[in-house]
């Protein structure tokens, strides 16, 4: 990254931290923690002093995210193509999908907990549910983007349906598809962590909720920073994948 | 591969549209011999593109049949027929070279081999320096030349062209015609060329098929046994032009007044 970006960005973070420090010092120290207390808490967290089992919790959350996302990708791509390639089916189901997507997803979570229990399964289900919609809708939009003339050309040169799919449809819809896949990943992460915060026995979200419940505010903020780092790392991997996919096209 | 023989026998085709059935072709019979440059001309909507798509196997007939070198057309068969469309239809994510090689790739020809064939084609077409450019970096005329090179690459006996120069400006169109003639003289393929330009038909064809307004039938077939390159101002061409225009005018009027 160039200096022209890094410096202003560092300045913004610095100013915000300073403002935070000044404000927090004038408030109830039990509820408001300044950065000067968060940083030591973060240090203890990373040194595994405050939460010795942090790696296990993180690993669980990461696995939940990966499984949820894999299911969302598989289900979203299959559903998207099933509806997109059969216009009749699409006309029937696509509006329902849009309506479901418009409902605030959190309302589904209690029923998922009833169905799947307090363990990892309900988090995976919620992460799947959140990631599934943007992927499905991206595939549907992508299928509509394919230029029918290019399909005709490919057929004229002897392409069978499988070849048309791989050599014409996929490249045509690539940017929409990768955008949807990335949005789906972000939402799968949100689904899993929110699910853990709302009710669970393990995972990063559980730790956040636990620290918050015991009013260990500094630890709580430090854990949120860890969650932020996790999300940034995952999105970084996704951006890398997206760039690579674009180069392939 | 050089020129194949096309026999179109009593072909009819109807389209079902939202506003009812449209009879696109009625009882079209036509024979195009090896190495002919056969131009199909007619008012817009006369079904000439439909006829071409059916010879290419992209559409099936309602009645009648199409036979190429003794074998009935049942679907696209790039080993026998290559196609060029008005919209070049280049794949935007492939370079000019890989676009030309596309048909060869589908036929399972190894990458190095198909790139060699494609590069050999691009050179004489004046596109050597553009081999690694993407379609968006090429002009309209260049794109259409790449599309024609893609059709020539698969080395079928027949090349079908559906108003390939229709979207180009007049000067480019004229030069492309000269260029195509040169390619055809050397490659010696059977060409069926759809156009609505009298000039193109007169400059290029060994035979002109005039189609009627919808429903498309064959109105007349005019042979042009003249050497190339042709002087479009010569008295001979002028008399053919008058004859052709006489046939075409009536049909164009019908279309206009519909």
Short mmCIF file of C-alpha atoms in Angstrom, two decimals, chain B:
data_model
loop_
_atom_site.label_atom_id
_atom_site.label_comp_id
_atom_site.label_asym_id
_atom_site.label_seq_id
_atom_site.Cartn_x
_atom_site.Cartn_y
_atom_site.Cartn_z
CA UNK B 1 -11.19 -28.47 -46.76
CA UNK B 2 -12.63 -26.92 -49.93
CA UNK B 3 -16.15 -26.36 -51.15
CA UNK B 4 -19.05 -28.56 -50.21
CA UNK B 5 -22.40 -28.97 -51.86
CA UNK B 6 -25.53 -27.75 -50.09
CA UNK B 7 -29.01 -28.89 -51.07
CA UNK B 8 -31.96 -27.18 -49.41
CA UNK B 9 -35.20 -28.99 -50.16
CA UNK B 10 -38.69 -27.55 -49.61
CA UNK B 11 -37.79 -25.94 -46.34
CA UNK B 12 -40.44 -24.30 -44.15
CA UNK B 13 -40.12 -22.69 -40.77
CA UNK B 14 -42.62 -21.05 -38.47
CA UNK B 15 -41.96 -19.14 -35.28
CA UNK B 16 -44.37 -18.97 -32.40
CA UNK B 17 -44.22 -15.49 -30.93
CA UNK B 18 -46.27 -13.80 -28.24
CA UNK B 19 -48.35 -12.11 -30.97
CA UNK B 20 -49.04 -15.36 -32.82
CA UNK B 21 -47.29 -17.61 -35.29
CA UNK B 22 -45.01 -16.05 -37.91
CA UNK B 23 -44.25 -17.92 -41.10
CA UNK B 24 -40.56 -17.21 -41.64
CA UNK B 25 -39.85 -19.47 -44.60
CA UNK B 26 -42.15 -21.24 -47.04
CA UNK B 27 -41.09 -23.97 -49.39
CA UNK B 28 -37.52 -22.83 -49.98
CA UNK B 29 -35.46 -25.00 -52.29
CA UNK B 30 -31.93 -24.12 -53.24
CA UNK B 31 -28.76 -25.81 -54.35
CA UNK B 32 -25.34 -24.26 -53.77
CA UNK B 33 -22.45 -25.92 -55.52
CA UNK B 34 -18.86 -26.35 -54.35
CA UNK B 35 -16.82 -23.12 -54.28
CA UNK B 36 -19.79 -20.96 -55.03
CA UNK B 37 -20.19 -17.55 -53.46
CA UNK B 38 -23.93 -17.48 -53.10
CA UNK B 39 -25.51 -14.29 -51.81
CA UNK B 40 -28.98 -14.28 -50.33
CA UNK B 41 -30.64 -10.88 -50.56
CA UNK B 42 -34.09 -9.71 -49.60
CA UNK B 43 -36.03 -7.17 -47.57
CA UNK B 44 -35.55 -7.18 -43.82
CA UNK B 45 -37.55 -9.86 -42.04
CA UNK B 46 -37.70 -12.08 -45.12
CA UNK B 47 -36.21 -15.02 -43.28
CA UNK B 48 -32.75 -14.95 -44.80
CA UNK B 49 -31.09 -15.18 -41.41
CA UNK B 50 -33.43 -18.02 -40.50
CA UNK B 51 -32.39 -19.86 -43.65
CA UNK B 52 -28.74 -19.42 -42.73
CA UNK B 53 -29.26 -20.54 -39.14
CA UNK B 54 -30.99 -23.64 -40.43
CA UNK B 55 -28.18 -24.49 -42.86
CA UNK B 56 -25.84 -24.06 -39.87
CA UNK B 57 -27.95 -26.50 -37.85
CA UNK B 58 -28.81 -23.93 -35.17
CA UNK B 59 -32.52 -24.26 -35.99
CA UNK B 60 -34.40 -27.33 -37.06
CA UNK B 61 -36.83 -27.23 -40.00
CA UNK B 62 -40.60 -27.64 -39.60
CA UNK B 63 -40.75 -29.19 -43.04
CA UNK B 64 -38.19 -30.10 -45.65
CA UNK B 65 -34.53 -30.89 -45.25
CA UNK B 66 -31.01 -29.63 -45.74
CA UNK B 67 -28.37 -32.00 -47.06
CA UNK B 68 -24.65 -31.21 -47.17
CA UNK B 69 -22.45 -33.50 -49.25
CA UNK B 70 -25.07 -36.23 -49.04
CA UNK B 71 -25.62 -35.99 -45.27
CA UNK B 72 -28.63 -34.43 -43.66
CA UNK B 73 -28.06 -31.51 -41.28
CA UNK B 74 -29.26 -32.43 -37.79
CA UNK B 75 -27.44 -29.85 -35.65
CA UNK B 76 -24.38 -27.62 -35.65
CA UNK B 77 -21.48 -29.46 -37.23
CA UNK B 78 -18.36 -27.27 -37.25
CA UNK B 79 -16.43 -29.89 -39.17
CA UNK B 80 -18.61 -29.08 -42.16
CA UNK B 81 -20.00 -25.60 -41.55
CA UNK B 82 -18.50 -22.47 -40.01
CA UNK B 83 -20.53 -19.37 -39.21
CA UNK B 84 -19.99 -15.60 -39.08
CA UNK B 85 -22.67 -13.31 -37.67
CA UNK B 86 -23.45 -9.62 -37.98
CA UNK B 87 -22.42 -9.19 -34.35
CA UNK B 88 -18.90 -10.66 -34.36
CA UNK B 89 -19.68 -12.39 -31.07
CA UNK B 90 -16.08 -12.49 -29.90
CA UNK B 91 -15.56 -13.72 -26.36
CA UNK B 92 -14.50 -10.61 -24.44
CA UNK B 93 -12.35 -12.59 -22.02
CA UNK B 94 -10.24 -14.18 -24.77
CA UNK B 95 -7.49 -12.54 -26.81
CA UNK B 96 -7.92 -12.24 -30.58
CA UNK B 97 -5.65 -15.25 -30.96
CA UNK B 98 -7.63 -17.42 -28.54
CA UNK B 99 -10.90 -16.28 -30.09
CA UNK B 100 -9.65 -17.51 -33.46
CA UNK B 101 -8.55 -20.76 -31.83
CA UNK B 102 -11.89 -21.26 -30.05
CA UNK B 103 -13.39 -23.67 -32.57
CA UNK B 104 -10.16 -25.65 -32.70
CA UNK B 105 -10.15 -25.88 -28.92
CA UNK B 106 -13.63 -27.40 -28.98
CA UNK B 107 -12.35 -29.94 -31.44
CA UNK B 108 -9.69 -30.96 -28.93
CA UNK B 109 -6.67 -29.66 -30.82
CA UNK B 110 -3.74 -29.08 -28.41
CA UNK B 111 -3.01 -25.51 -27.35
CA UNK B 112 0.31 -25.07 -29.15
CA UNK B 113 -1.08 -26.47 -32.39
CA UNK B 114 -4.27 -24.39 -32.37
CA UNK B 115 -2.36 -21.21 -31.51
CA UNK B 116 -0.03 -21.85 -34.41
CA UNK B 117 -2.98 -22.27 -36.80
CA UNK B 118 -4.64 -19.14 -35.41
CA UNK B 119 -1.44 -17.08 -35.68
CA UNK B 120 -0.95 -18.22 -39.27
CA UNK B 121 -4.45 -16.96 -40.06
CA UNK B 122 -4.12 -13.60 -38.30
CA UNK B 123 -0.93 -12.66 -40.18
CA UNK B 124 -2.40 -12.38 -43.69
CA UNK B 125 -5.50 -10.68 -42.26
CA UNK B 126 -3.34 -7.78 -41.09
CA UNK B 127 -3.89 -8.63 -37.46
CA UNK B 128 -0.48 -9.97 -36.52
CA UNK B 129 0.24 -7.20 -34.02
CA UNK B 130 -3.23 -7.56 -32.50
CA UNK B 131 -3.06 -11.27 -31.70
CA UNK B 132 -2.78 -10.69 -27.96
CA UNK B 133 -5.29 -7.83 -27.77
CA UNK B 134 -8.75 -8.29 -26.32
CA UNK B 135 -11.84 -7.60 -28.44
CA UNK B 136 -12.58 -4.30 -26.66
CA UNK B 137 -9.18 -3.03 -27.89
CA UNK B 138 -10.03 -3.73 -31.55
CA UNK B 139 -12.01 -1.66 -34.04
CA UNK B 140 -15.30 -2.94 -35.48
CA UNK B 141 -13.65 -4.01 -38.73
CA UNK B 142 -10.87 -5.83 -36.89
CA UNK B 143 -13.35 -7.64 -34.68
CA UNK B 144 -15.23 -8.88 -37.69
CA UNK B 145 -11.98 -10.02 -39.32
CA UNK B 146 -11.16 -11.95 -36.15
CA UNK B 147 -14.62 -13.52 -36.26
CA UNK B 148 -14.05 -14.49 -39.90
CA UNK B 149 -10.62 -15.89 -39.02
CA UNK B 150 -12.32 -17.94 -36.29
CA UNK B 151 -14.64 -19.38 -38.92
CA UNK B 152 -11.80 -20.07 -41.34
CA UNK B 153 -9.67 -21.70 -38.62
CA UNK B 154 -11.87 -24.77 -38.32
CA UNK B 155 -11.37 -25.37 -42.04
CA UNK B 156 -14.88 -26.49 -42.91
CA UNK B 157 -16.02 -26.73 -46.50
CA UNK B 158 -18.74 -24.14 -45.99
CA UNK B 159 -18.72 -20.68 -44.47
CA UNK B 160 -22.08 -19.07 -43.70
CA UNK B 161 -22.08 -15.31 -43.24
CA UNK B 162 -25.05 -13.45 -41.88
CA UNK B 163 -24.66 -9.77 -42.83
CA UNK B 164 -21.08 -9.82 -41.56
CA UNK B 165 -20.42 -6.22 -42.60
CA UNK B 166 -23.86 -4.89 -41.75
CA UNK B 167 -22.68 -3.02 -38.67
CA UNK B 168 -19.64 -1.39 -40.33
CA UNK B 169 -19.40 2.01 -41.99
CA UNK B 170 -19.52 2.11 -45.78
CA UNK B 171 -15.79 2.56 -46.44
CA UNK B 172 -14.81 -0.24 -44.06
CA UNK B 173 -17.55 -2.34 -45.57
CA UNK B 174 -16.16 -1.84 -49.05
CA UNK B 175 -12.61 -2.73 -47.99
CA UNK B 176 -13.83 -5.74 -46.05
CA UNK B 177 -15.59 -6.95 -49.18
CA UNK B 178 -12.36 -6.73 -51.18
CA UNK B 179 -10.53 -8.47 -48.41
CA UNK B 180 -13.11 -11.25 -48.15
CA UNK B 181 -12.98 -11.82 -51.88
CA UNK B 182 -9.23 -12.28 -51.64
CA UNK B 183 -9.66 -14.76 -48.77
CA UNK B 184 -12.35 -16.67 -50.62
CA UNK B 185 -10.31 -16.88 -53.85
CA UNK B 186 -7.49 -18.48 -51.93
CA UNK B 187 -9.46 -20.67 -49.52
CA UNK B 188 -11.93 -21.86 -52.15
CA UNK B 189 -14.79 -22.62 -49.81
CA UNK B 190 -18.48 -22.61 -50.45
CA UNK B 191 -19.86 -19.36 -49.08
CA UNK B 192 -23.46 -18.46 -48.37
CA UNK B 193 -23.61 -14.75 -47.66
CA UNK B 194 -26.68 -12.94 -46.39
CA UNK B 195 -26.89 -9.22 -47.07
CA UNK B 196 -29.31 -6.46 -47.90
CA UNK B 197 -26.70 -4.51 -49.84
CA UNK B 198 -26.96 -4.62 -53.64
CA UNK B 199 -23.36 -3.42 -53.98
CA UNK B 200 -22.07 -6.27 -51.85
CA UNK B 201 -24.09 -8.82 -53.78
CA UNK B 202 -22.83 -7.48 -57.13
CA UNK B 203 -19.19 -7.23 -56.06
CA UNK B 204 -18.90 -10.62 -54.40
CA UNK B 205 -21.31 -13.27 -55.65
CA UNK B 206 -21.19 -15.93 -58.28
CA UNK B 207 -24.93 -16.22 -57.71
CA UNK B 208 -27.58 -14.08 -56.09
CA UNK B 209 -30.74 -15.51 -54.53
CA UNK B 210 -33.52 -12.95 -54.13
CA UNK B 211 -36.07 -13.69 -51.43
CA UNK B 212 -39.60 -12.37 -51.15
CA UNK B 213 -41.07 -10.40 -48.28
CA UNK B 214 -42.52 -12.47 -45.46
CA UNK B 215 -43.32 -15.30 -45.68
CA UNK B 216 -39.89 -15.81 -47.23
CA UNK B 217 -39.78 -17.68 -50.50
CA UNK B 218 -37.20 -17.67 -53.24
CA UNK B 219 -38.26 -15.15 -55.85
CA UNK B 220 -35.46 -15.58 -58.33
CA UNK B 221 -31.90 -16.77 -58.73
CA UNK B 222 -29.48 -14.69 -60.81
CA UNK B 223 -26.11 -16.00 -61.93
CA UNK B 224 -23.22 -13.57 -62.13
CA UNK B 225 -20.60 -15.30 -64.28
CA UNK B 226 -18.13 -12.39 -64.12
CA UNK B 227 -14.43 -12.34 -63.24
CA UNK B 228 -13.02 -10.69 -60.13
CA UNK B 229 -12.21 -8.02 -59.16
CA UNK B 230 -15.29 -6.41 -60.58
CA UNK B 231 -15.68 -2.87 -61.77
CA UNK B 232 -19.00 -1.87 -60.25
CA UNK B 233 -19.34 0.94 -62.82
CA UNK B 234 -19.06 -1.36 -65.84
CA UNK B 235 -22.08 -1.67 -68.18
CA UNK B 236 -22.33 -5.39 -67.46
CA UNK B 237 -22.65 -4.87 -63.72
CA UNK B 238 -25.02 -1.97 -64.37
CA UNK B 239 -27.40 -4.25 -66.24
CA UNK B 240 -27.23 -6.86 -63.47
CA UNK B 241 -27.86 -4.11 -60.95
CA UNK B 242 -30.95 -2.99 -62.82
CA UNK B 243 -32.24 -6.54 -63.04
CA UNK B 244 -31.56 -7.25 -59.37
CA UNK B 245 -33.07 -3.99 -58.24
CA UNK B 246 -36.17 -4.72 -60.31
CA UNK B 247 -36.64 -7.97 -58.41
CA UNK B 248 -35.81 -6.49 -55.05
CA UNK B 249 -37.77 -3.25 -55.33
CA UNK B 250 -41.12 -4.97 -55.47
CA UNK B 251 -40.39 -6.96 -52.31
CA UNK B 252 -38.94 -4.03 -50.44
CA UNK B 253 -42.07 -2.02 -51.26
CA UNK B 254 -44.25 -4.79 -49.86
CA UNK B 255 -42.25 -4.79 -46.64
CA UNK B 256 -42.42 -1.02 -46.41
CA UNK B 257 -46.19 -0.99 -46.84
CA UNK B 258 -46.89 -3.80 -44.38
#
